[in-house]
Amino acid sequence: MYINSLKLTNFRNYSQVDLLLDKGLNLFVGENAQGKSNLLEAIYLLSTLRSSRASSDSDLVCRDVLESEFPVARLETEVQRAAGRLSLEVAVVGRSGEKKRAGKRVRVNGLAKRTSDAVGQLAAVLFTTLDIEIVAGPPILRRRYLDMMSSQVDRGYLRAMQRYQRVLQQRNGLLKRIQAHDASPSELGFWDQELSHAGGIIMKGRSDALGLLVPYACEQMGKLSDEVETIALAYKPALRDVFEDPLPIEEAEWTNRMLQALEDGRSKEIGAGVTLYGPHRDDVEVLIDGLPAAAFASRAQLRTAVLSLRFAEAAYIQACLGDEPVVLLDDVLSELDEQRRRGVLDTFEGFQQVVLTTADPDRVRDVLKTATGRFVVSGGAISRFEGE
Ligand code: ATP
Ligand code: MG
């Protein structure tokens, strides 16, 4: 799929921008702090209904209007998909003063929808320089990597995630009350069932997704490193100190394992006052050349590994949807040597649209030549340019 047009109103540092994008490679050049990442964040938000970096919706609304009567950022796009045209509109309402009505409103082809129904209508994969943390950072970032990917292609997974979060909060509240002798452990039975049911869907989803991802990631790692380096991923569900058996395959089996873990770990959980088992504590082990990446890999190896993971994400989404996601590359090429840069771009040759930003066009001259659309980003305004 590819984006035909994009319109932003009062989003971040864009008060008004109206853009026609090309198929193929779109290059956005601009100095630091001009709005390049904001532009990709906007596209990613239209895809996932979540910001790639903001912690609150208010951050997304242009500061100039945040205190006004209508503190709203509006994002609109027209997308050409294999299955036909799609129009998507997201309004982000910021919180100003006393008014508490922050949140997102979504329209798909003109009709109001729940945000969860709009996730993944526009499929996109975002590469940023912070991605290295997926491999080198804490487990939550690896869980988020899997969740953001699976949510785009699997509504059931997204729903299970939402239910799991709600049940987890309830169950943690109950564990605290039991700890304080304000509730009885027998009340846990119901919540154990609910949590394990949603948890089973999530763990099966993650395990299956990883199974499909690994071959893509391995292939890409080989390509980017002249077949020198290897990557391996292993799912580490947080049931492991209870079970060391091979991982389940069927969803019902995952659910049963989780139920068992909760039952066996009950006194430990009451002692801790929080839920200790389940997918909210999962991890994915990443091995580069057979060694744990976070502890042993070099900077360049980490970078290559993470590019491979993002590429695998794109390939996975493509395989699930039968349509290519839009590929968003936020200043990730300038830190690579020419051979790896070429490797990345060659990889995306089969994709319909790539949107690339750079603060340093001299470092990516080779890319500049092949771009079909070239734009300059300056102080929240975007214009096309031709020539060198
Ligand atoms: P770099 O090359 O350093 O990555 P960039 O072009 O990617 O720069 P952005 O991250 O897009 O820059 O940010 C551009 C500017 O947007 C920043 O100066 C930031 O202060 C501003 N900005 C962010 N949020 C808002 C907002 N809600 N309202 C107004 N301006 C904002
Ligand atoms: Mg940036």
Short mmCIF file of N, CA and C in Angstrom, two decimals, residues 2-66:
data_model
loop_
_atom_site.label_atom_id
_atom_site.label_comp_id
_atom_site.label_asym_id
_atom_site.label_seq_id
_atom_site.Cartn_x
_atom_site.Cartn_y
_atom_site.Cartn_z
N TYR A 2 0.28 2.36 -0.34
CA TYR A 2 1.04 3.61 -0.27
C TYR A 2 0.11 4.79 0.03
N ILE A 3 0.73 5.82 0.59
CA ILE A 3 -0.01 7.02 0.98
C ILE A 3 -0.05 7.97 -0.21
N ASN A 4 -1.25 8.40 -0.57
CA ASN A 4 -1.39 9.41 -1.62
C ASN A 4 -1.23 10.82 -1.07
N SER A 5 -1.96 11.07 0.01
CA SER A 5 -1.94 12.44 0.54
C SER A 5 -1.96 12.41 2.06
N LEU A 6 -1.43 13.47 2.60
CA LEU A 6 -1.36 13.59 4.05
C LEU A 6 -1.61 15.05 4.42
N LYS A 7 -2.52 15.25 5.35
CA LYS A 7 -2.82 16.62 5.78
C LYS A 7 -2.73 16.68 7.30
N LEU A 8 -1.96 17.61 7.80
CA LEU A 8 -1.81 17.76 9.25
C LEU A 8 -2.24 19.16 9.65
N THR A 9 -3.03 19.23 10.71
CA THR A 9 -3.47 20.54 11.22
C THR A 9 -3.19 20.59 12.72
N ASN A 10 -2.38 21.53 13.11
CA ASN A 10 -2.03 21.71 14.53
C ASN A 10 -1.48 20.44 15.17
N PHE A 11 -0.71 19.71 14.39
CA PHE A 11 -0.03 18.53 14.93
C PHE A 11 1.44 18.89 15.18
N ARG A 12 1.88 18.75 16.45
CA ARG A 12 3.27 19.10 16.81
C ARG A 12 3.63 20.49 16.28
N ASN A 13 4.74 20.60 15.53
CA ASN A 13 5.13 21.94 15.06
C ASN A 13 4.53 22.27 13.68
N TYR A 14 3.57 21.46 13.20
CA TYR A 14 2.90 21.76 11.93
C TYR A 14 1.56 22.42 12.21
N SER A 15 1.42 23.71 11.88
CA SER A 15 0.08 24.28 12.06
C SER A 15 -0.79 23.84 10.90
N GLN A 16 -0.20 23.80 9.71
CA GLN A 16 -0.99 23.33 8.57
C GLN A 16 -0.03 22.80 7.50
N VAL A 17 -0.23 21.56 7.10
CA VAL A 17 0.60 21.01 6.04
C VAL A 17 -0.26 20.10 5.18
N ASP A 18 -0.12 20.25 3.88
CA ASP A 18 -0.94 19.48 2.94
C ASP A 18 0.02 18.90 1.91
N LEU A 19 0.08 17.57 1.84
CA LEU A 19 1.20 16.96 1.14
C LEU A 19 0.72 15.87 0.20
N LEU A 20 1.28 15.85 -1.01
CA LEU A 20 1.05 14.69 -1.88
C LEU A 20 2.33 13.88 -1.91
N LEU A 21 2.24 12.60 -1.59
CA LEU A 21 3.42 11.76 -1.61
C LEU A 21 3.46 10.95 -2.90
N ASP A 22 4.66 10.49 -3.26
CA ASP A 22 4.82 9.67 -4.46
C ASP A 22 4.89 8.20 -4.07
N LYS A 23 4.63 7.36 -5.04
CA LYS A 23 5.00 5.94 -4.85
C LYS A 23 6.51 5.87 -4.86
N GLY A 24 7.08 4.81 -4.33
CA GLY A 24 8.53 4.71 -4.34
C GLY A 24 9.15 5.44 -3.17
N LEU A 25 10.33 6.02 -3.40
CA LEU A 25 11.12 6.58 -2.31
C LEU A 25 10.88 8.08 -2.15
N ASN A 26 10.38 8.48 -0.99
CA ASN A 26 10.17 9.89 -0.68
C ASN A 26 11.20 10.33 0.34
N LEU A 27 11.99 11.34 -0.02
CA LEU A 27 13.07 11.77 0.86
C LEU A 27 12.75 13.15 1.45
N PHE A 28 12.85 13.25 2.77
CA PHE A 28 12.62 14.53 3.45
C PHE A 28 13.92 14.97 4.09
N VAL A 29 14.42 16.12 3.61
CA VAL A 29 15.69 16.64 4.09
C VAL A 29 15.41 17.85 4.97
N GLY A 30 16.11 17.95 6.09
CA GLY A 30 15.91 19.14 6.93
C GLY A 30 16.92 19.17 8.05
N GLU A 31 17.21 20.39 8.51
CA GLU A 31 18.12 20.55 9.64
C GLU A 31 17.46 19.94 10.89
N ASN A 32 18.20 19.94 11.97
CA ASN A 32 17.65 19.40 13.22
C ASN A 32 16.47 20.24 13.70
N ALA A 33 15.56 19.57 14.39
CA ALA A 33 14.40 20.24 15.04
C ALA A 33 13.49 21.00 14.07
N GLN A 34 13.36 20.52 12.84
CA GLN A 34 12.49 21.20 11.87
C GLN A 34 11.14 20.50 11.70
N GLY A 35 11.07 19.22 12.10
CA GLY A 35 9.79 18.52 11.99
C GLY A 35 9.85 17.19 11.23
N LYS A 36 11.05 16.67 10.97
CA LYS A 36 11.16 15.41 10.22
C LYS A 36 10.56 14.24 11.01
N SER A 37 11.00 14.10 12.25
CA SER A 37 10.48 12.99 13.06
C SER A 37 9.00 13.17 13.34
N ASN A 38 8.57 14.43 13.49
CA ASN A 38 7.14 14.69 13.72
C ASN A 38 6.30 14.18 12.55
N LEU A 39 6.83 14.35 11.35
CA LEU A 39 6.09 13.91 10.16
C LEU A 39 5.92 12.38 10.18
N LEU A 40 7.00 11.67 10.48
CA LEU A 40 6.91 10.20 10.51
C LEU A 40 6.05 9.75 11.69
N GLU A 41 6.15 10.47 12.78
CA GLU A 41 5.30 10.16 13.93
C GLU A 41 3.82 10.26 13.54
N ALA A 42 3.50 11.27 12.72
CA ALA A 42 2.11 11.46 12.28
C ALA A 42 1.64 10.24 11.47
N ILE A 43 2.47 9.78 10.56
CA ILE A 43 2.09 8.62 9.73
C ILE A 43 1.95 7.37 10.61
N TYR A 44 2.89 7.23 11.53
CA TYR A 44 2.86 6.07 12.43
C TYR A 44 1.61 6.09 13.33
N LEU A 45 1.24 7.29 13.74
CA LEU A 45 0.04 7.45 14.57
C LEU A 45 -1.22 7.07 13.79
N LEU A 46 -1.27 7.47 12.51
CA LEU A 46 -2.41 7.09 11.68
C LEU A 46 -2.48 5.57 11.53
N SER A 47 -1.34 4.94 11.57
CA SER A 47 -1.30 3.48 11.43
C SER A 47 -1.66 2.74 12.72
N THR A 48 -1.06 3.15 13.83
CA THR A 48 -1.18 2.38 15.06
C THR A 48 -2.10 3.02 16.10
N LEU A 49 -2.47 4.29 15.85
CA LEU A 49 -3.25 5.05 16.82
C LEU A 49 -2.49 5.27 18.12
N ARG A 50 -1.18 5.04 18.03
CA ARG A 50 -0.34 5.35 19.19
C ARG A 50 0.85 6.17 18.73
N SER A 51 1.31 7.04 19.60
CA SER A 51 2.47 7.82 19.24
C SER A 51 3.71 6.96 19.35
N SER A 52 4.71 7.26 18.53
CA SER A 52 5.97 6.53 18.63
C SER A 52 6.78 7.03 19.82
N ARG A 53 6.41 8.21 20.39
CA ARG A 53 7.24 8.71 21.48
C ARG A 53 6.51 9.52 22.56
N ALA A 54 5.35 10.11 22.22
CA ALA A 54 4.71 10.97 23.23
C ALA A 54 4.13 10.14 24.35
N SER A 55 4.14 10.70 25.55
CA SER A 55 3.52 9.97 26.65
C SER A 55 2.07 10.40 26.83
N SER A 56 1.72 11.60 26.37
CA SER A 56 0.31 11.99 26.50
C SER A 56 -0.18 12.60 25.19
N ASP A 57 -1.49 12.49 24.96
CA ASP A 57 -2.08 13.03 23.74
C ASP A 57 -1.82 14.53 23.62
N SER A 58 -1.80 15.22 24.76
CA SER A 58 -1.62 16.67 24.70
C SER A 58 -0.29 17.06 24.06
N ASP A 59 0.73 16.20 24.22
CA ASP A 59 2.04 16.49 23.61
C ASP A 59 1.93 16.62 22.09
N LEU A 60 0.93 15.96 21.52
CA LEU A 60 0.82 15.89 20.06
C LEU A 60 0.18 17.15 19.46
N VAL A 61 -0.53 17.86 20.31
CA VAL A 61 -1.23 19.05 19.83
C VAL A 61 -0.26 20.23 19.82
N CYS A 62 -0.29 20.99 18.72
CA CYS A 62 0.60 22.14 18.58
C CYS A 62 0.45 23.05 19.79
N ARG A 63 1.58 23.41 20.37
CA ARG A 63 1.54 24.21 21.61
C ARG A 63 0.80 25.53 21.42
N ASP A 64 0.82 26.06 20.18
CA ASP A 64 0.14 27.35 19.93
C ASP A 64 -1.36 27.28 20.19
N VAL A 65 -1.95 26.08 20.04
CA VAL A 65 -3.41 26.00 20.21
C VAL A 65 -3.82 25.23 21.46
N LEU A 66 -2.83 24.77 22.21
CA LEU A 66 -3.13 23.91 23.36
C LEU A 66 -3.99 24.61 24.40
#
